[in-house]
Amino acid sequence: MSPTELQDIQSYVLILQQDNEDASNGAMSKAGFPRLGAIVVNPTKKKVVMTSSVAVKYMCYRPKAISALDSSEEECELDYSLYCPQIHTPTMLCIDGVAAKVRGDIPDTDSSLPANAYLCSGLDLYICSPVVPTTQSEVELDVMSSMALVHSRIRRVFVVSFLDGSGDESSNSSGSSS
């Protein structure tokens, strides 16, 4: 990897850290959302395509107008009954959010999607590991999320661990190509 690409990866990890914090604060944590975040990025355009915190708001606002996404959580009531932690993992939320952008349900205002690509083709996923891993099996995604990544044609997956509570990056981060 080039130094520029490593710098880009570090900047995405910082965005992931913010998404991870967003997932653990406010109404989302009160509703039982795990303190895990995920982001999908377009490395070619150097833009974030979707974050799990934005995707879950889209999912919970779905019965209402999409313009509610621009409103604060205090102004709108979120319907968290649509959330199922076994199905709506951060990975699945991000893929669903990207699909919503492709369909036009969520506006792609910053043109972050690749032109004429299938769903997540050419995109990278950055996801938080729930713990600081000690073995490779502790950073593996569940079967459903793994197959969703294969079928959405994601380019690469980066699993990042943060030291619990401190928000600092641990030295245990790994990346793999799909």
Short mmCIF file of C-alpha atoms in Angstrom, two decimals:
data_model
loop_
_atom_site.label_atom_id
_atom_site.label_comp_id
_atom_site.label_asym_id
_atom_site.label_seq_id
_atom_site.Cartn_x
_atom_site.Cartn_y
_atom_site.Cartn_z
CA MET A 1 0.00 0.00 0.00
CA SER A 2 1.14 3.49 -0.77
CA PRO A 3 1.56 6.11 1.97
CA THR A 4 -1.41 8.00 0.51
CA GLU A 5 -3.63 4.93 0.72
CA LEU A 6 -2.53 4.34 4.33
CA GLN A 7 -3.44 7.94 5.17
CA ASP A 8 -6.85 7.46 3.56
CA ILE A 9 -7.40 4.28 5.59
CA GLN A 10 -6.47 6.13 8.79
CA SER A 11 -8.96 8.90 7.99
CA TYR A 12 -11.71 6.31 7.39
CA VAL A 13 -10.88 4.67 10.73
CA LEU A 14 -11.44 8.05 12.42
CA ILE A 15 -14.83 8.36 10.68
CA LEU A 16 -15.63 4.81 11.81
CA GLN A 17 -14.71 5.77 15.36
CA GLN A 18 -17.17 8.68 15.18
CA ASP A 19 -19.91 6.41 13.81
CA ASN A 20 -19.14 3.96 16.62
CA GLU A 21 -19.62 6.78 19.15
CA ASP A 22 -22.82 7.95 17.44
CA ALA A 23 -24.21 4.42 17.73
CA SER A 24 -23.58 4.42 21.48
CA ASN A 25 -25.06 7.84 22.29
CA GLY A 26 -28.55 9.27 22.46
CA ALA A 27 -31.77 7.54 21.52
CA MET A 28 -30.03 4.79 19.55
CA SER A 29 -28.31 3.35 22.63
CA LYS A 30 -31.51 3.66 24.67
CA ALA A 31 -33.24 1.53 22.04
CA GLY A 32 -30.67 -1.23 22.47
CA PHE A 33 -28.39 -0.64 19.50
CA PRO A 34 -24.96 -2.21 19.97
CA ARG A 35 -21.93 0.03 20.37
CA LEU A 36 -20.65 -0.96 16.98
CA GLY A 37 -20.32 1.08 13.86
CA ALA A 38 -19.66 0.42 10.21
CA ILE A 39 -19.01 2.61 7.20
CA VAL A 40 -18.89 1.97 3.47
CA VAL A 41 -16.46 4.16 1.54
CA ASN A 42 -15.65 4.78 -2.10
CA PRO A 43 -11.83 4.71 -2.13
CA THR A 44 -11.67 6.03 -5.69
CA LYS A 45 -13.66 9.18 -4.91
CA LYS A 46 -12.40 9.24 -1.29
CA LYS A 47 -15.94 9.66 0.01
CA VAL A 48 -18.04 7.94 2.65
CA VAL A 49 -21.05 6.35 0.96
CA MET A 50 -22.96 5.16 4.04
CA THR A 51 -22.60 4.81 7.81
CA SER A 52 -24.53 2.40 10.00
CA SER A 53 -25.87 5.28 12.13
CA VAL A 54 -27.37 7.00 9.04
CA ALA A 55 -28.70 3.68 7.71
CA VAL A 56 -30.48 2.82 10.96
CA LYS A 57 -32.14 6.24 10.99
CA TYR A 58 -33.30 5.62 7.42
CA MET A 59 -34.66 2.22 8.45
CA CYS A 60 -36.49 3.59 11.50
CA TYR A 61 -37.83 6.63 9.62
CA ARG A 62 -38.97 4.55 6.66
CA PRO A 63 -42.70 4.93 7.43
CA LYS A 64 -42.25 8.71 7.50
CA ALA A 65 -41.01 11.17 4.91
CA ILE A 66 -37.36 10.80 3.92
CA SER A 67 -36.92 14.50 4.71
CA ALA A 68 -37.05 13.41 8.36
CA LEU A 69 -33.47 12.20 7.93
CA ASP A 70 -32.38 15.83 7.98
CA SER A 71 -34.17 16.46 11.29
CA SER A 72 -32.66 15.91 14.69
CA GLU A 73 -33.73 12.94 16.80
CA GLU A 74 -35.39 15.34 19.24
CA GLU A 75 -37.74 16.69 16.54
CA CYS A 76 -38.84 13.28 15.22
CA GLU A 77 -39.80 10.05 16.88
CA LEU A 78 -37.88 7.04 15.68
CA ASP A 79 -39.75 3.75 15.36
CA TYR A 80 -37.20 1.34 16.78
CA SER A 81 -39.68 -1.54 16.62
CA LEU A 82 -38.33 -2.09 13.09
CA TYR A 83 -34.88 -2.88 14.52
CA CYS A 84 -33.86 -6.51 15.10
CA PRO A 85 -30.25 -6.87 16.36
CA GLN A 86 -29.86 -10.37 14.92
CA ILE A 87 -30.71 -9.19 11.42
CA HIS A 88 -29.76 -5.52 11.39
CA THR A 89 -26.05 -5.83 12.04
CA PRO A 90 -23.90 -2.78 11.22
CA THR A 91 -22.81 -4.52 7.99
CA MET A 92 -26.37 -5.27 6.92
CA LEU A 93 -27.49 -1.73 7.78
CA CYS A 94 -24.74 -0.26 5.60
CA ILE A 95 -25.54 -2.52 2.65
CA ASP A 96 -29.25 -1.65 2.99
CA GLY A 97 -28.32 2.04 3.10
CA VAL A 98 -26.19 1.74 -0.05
CA ALA A 99 -29.07 -0.08 -1.77
CA ALA A 100 -31.40 2.75 -0.74
CA LYS A 101 -29.01 5.25 -2.35
CA VAL A 102 -28.83 3.15 -5.52
CA ARG A 103 -32.66 3.01 -5.66
CA GLY A 104 -32.86 6.76 -5.03
CA ASP A 105 -34.67 6.41 -1.68
CA ILE A 106 -31.79 8.30 -0.04
CA PRO A 107 -30.40 11.12 -2.19
CA ASP A 108 -26.77 10.70 -3.29
CA THR A 109 -26.12 14.41 -2.87
CA ASP A 110 -22.32 14.12 -2.82
CA SER A 111 -22.11 11.66 -5.76
CA SER A 112 -20.30 9.10 -3.63
CA LEU A 113 -21.55 6.05 -5.54
CA PRO A 114 -19.50 4.64 -8.40
CA ALA A 115 -21.10 5.18 -11.80
CA ASN A 116 -22.84 2.17 -13.35
CA ALA A 117 -21.59 -0.24 -10.68
CA TYR A 118 -23.52 -3.08 -9.07
CA LEU A 119 -24.45 -2.17 -5.48
CA CYS A 120 -21.13 -2.19 -3.53
CA SER A 121 -18.72 -2.94 -6.39
CA GLY A 122 -15.45 -1.12 -5.79
CA LEU A 123 -16.46 -0.03 -2.27
CA ASP A 124 -14.72 -0.81 1.04
CA LEU A 125 -16.35 -1.67 4.37
CA TYR A 126 -14.83 -0.60 7.68
CA ILE A 127 -16.40 -2.26 10.71
CA CYS A 128 -15.75 -2.19 14.44
CA SER A 129 -14.91 -5.43 16.14
CA PRO A 130 -16.93 -5.85 19.35
CA VAL A 131 -13.83 -6.68 21.38
CA VAL A 132 -10.09 -6.38 21.06
CA PRO A 133 -9.51 -9.65 19.22
CA THR A 134 -6.98 -12.22 20.34
CA THR A 135 -7.59 -14.72 17.54
CA GLN A 136 -8.62 -14.48 13.90
CA SER A 137 -11.99 -16.12 14.65
CA GLU A 138 -12.95 -13.21 16.92
CA VAL A 139 -12.86 -10.73 14.02
CA GLU A 140 -14.87 -12.82 11.58
CA LEU A 141 -18.29 -11.55 10.56
CA ASP A 142 -21.40 -13.62 11.01
CA VAL A 143 -22.43 -15.84 8.09
CA MET A 144 -25.35 -13.64 7.01
CA SER A 145 -23.21 -10.48 6.88
CA SER A 146 -20.40 -12.32 5.11
CA MET A 147 -22.70 -13.62 2.38
CA ALA A 148 -24.33 -10.21 2.02
CA LEU A 149 -20.89 -8.71 1.41
CA VAL A 150 -20.12 -11.37 -1.21
CA HIS A 151 -23.43 -10.84 -3.00
CA SER A 152 -23.15 -7.04 -2.87
CA ARG A 153 -19.64 -7.38 -4.38
CA ILE A 154 -17.80 -5.36 -1.74
CA ARG A 155 -14.15 -4.77 -2.65
CA ARG A 156 -12.40 -5.00 0.75
CA VAL A 157 -13.31 -5.40 4.41
CA PHE A 158 -11.37 -3.76 7.23
CA VAL A 159 -12.11 -4.92 10.78
CA VAL A 160 -10.95 -2.35 13.34
CA SER A 161 -10.73 -2.78 17.09
CA PHE A 162 -10.85 0.09 19.54
CA LEU A 163 -9.75 -0.22 23.13
CA ASP A 164 -12.94 -0.48 25.15
CA GLY A 165 -14.02 2.76 26.76
CA SER A 166 -11.05 4.88 25.74
CA GLY A 167 -11.89 5.34 22.06
CA ASP A 168 -8.25 4.85 21.12
CA GLU A 169 -7.37 2.58 18.28
CA SER A 170 -5.85 -0.70 19.28
CA SER A 171 -2.97 -2.12 17.34
CA ASN A 172 -5.23 -4.98 16.25
CA SER A 173 -6.75 -3.96 12.94
CA SER A 174 -6.87 -6.17 9.93
CA GLY A 175 -7.89 -5.83 6.33
CA SER A 176 -8.80 -8.46 3.84
CA SER A 177 -9.70 -8.45 0.20
CA SER A 178 -12.80 -10.23 -0.97
#
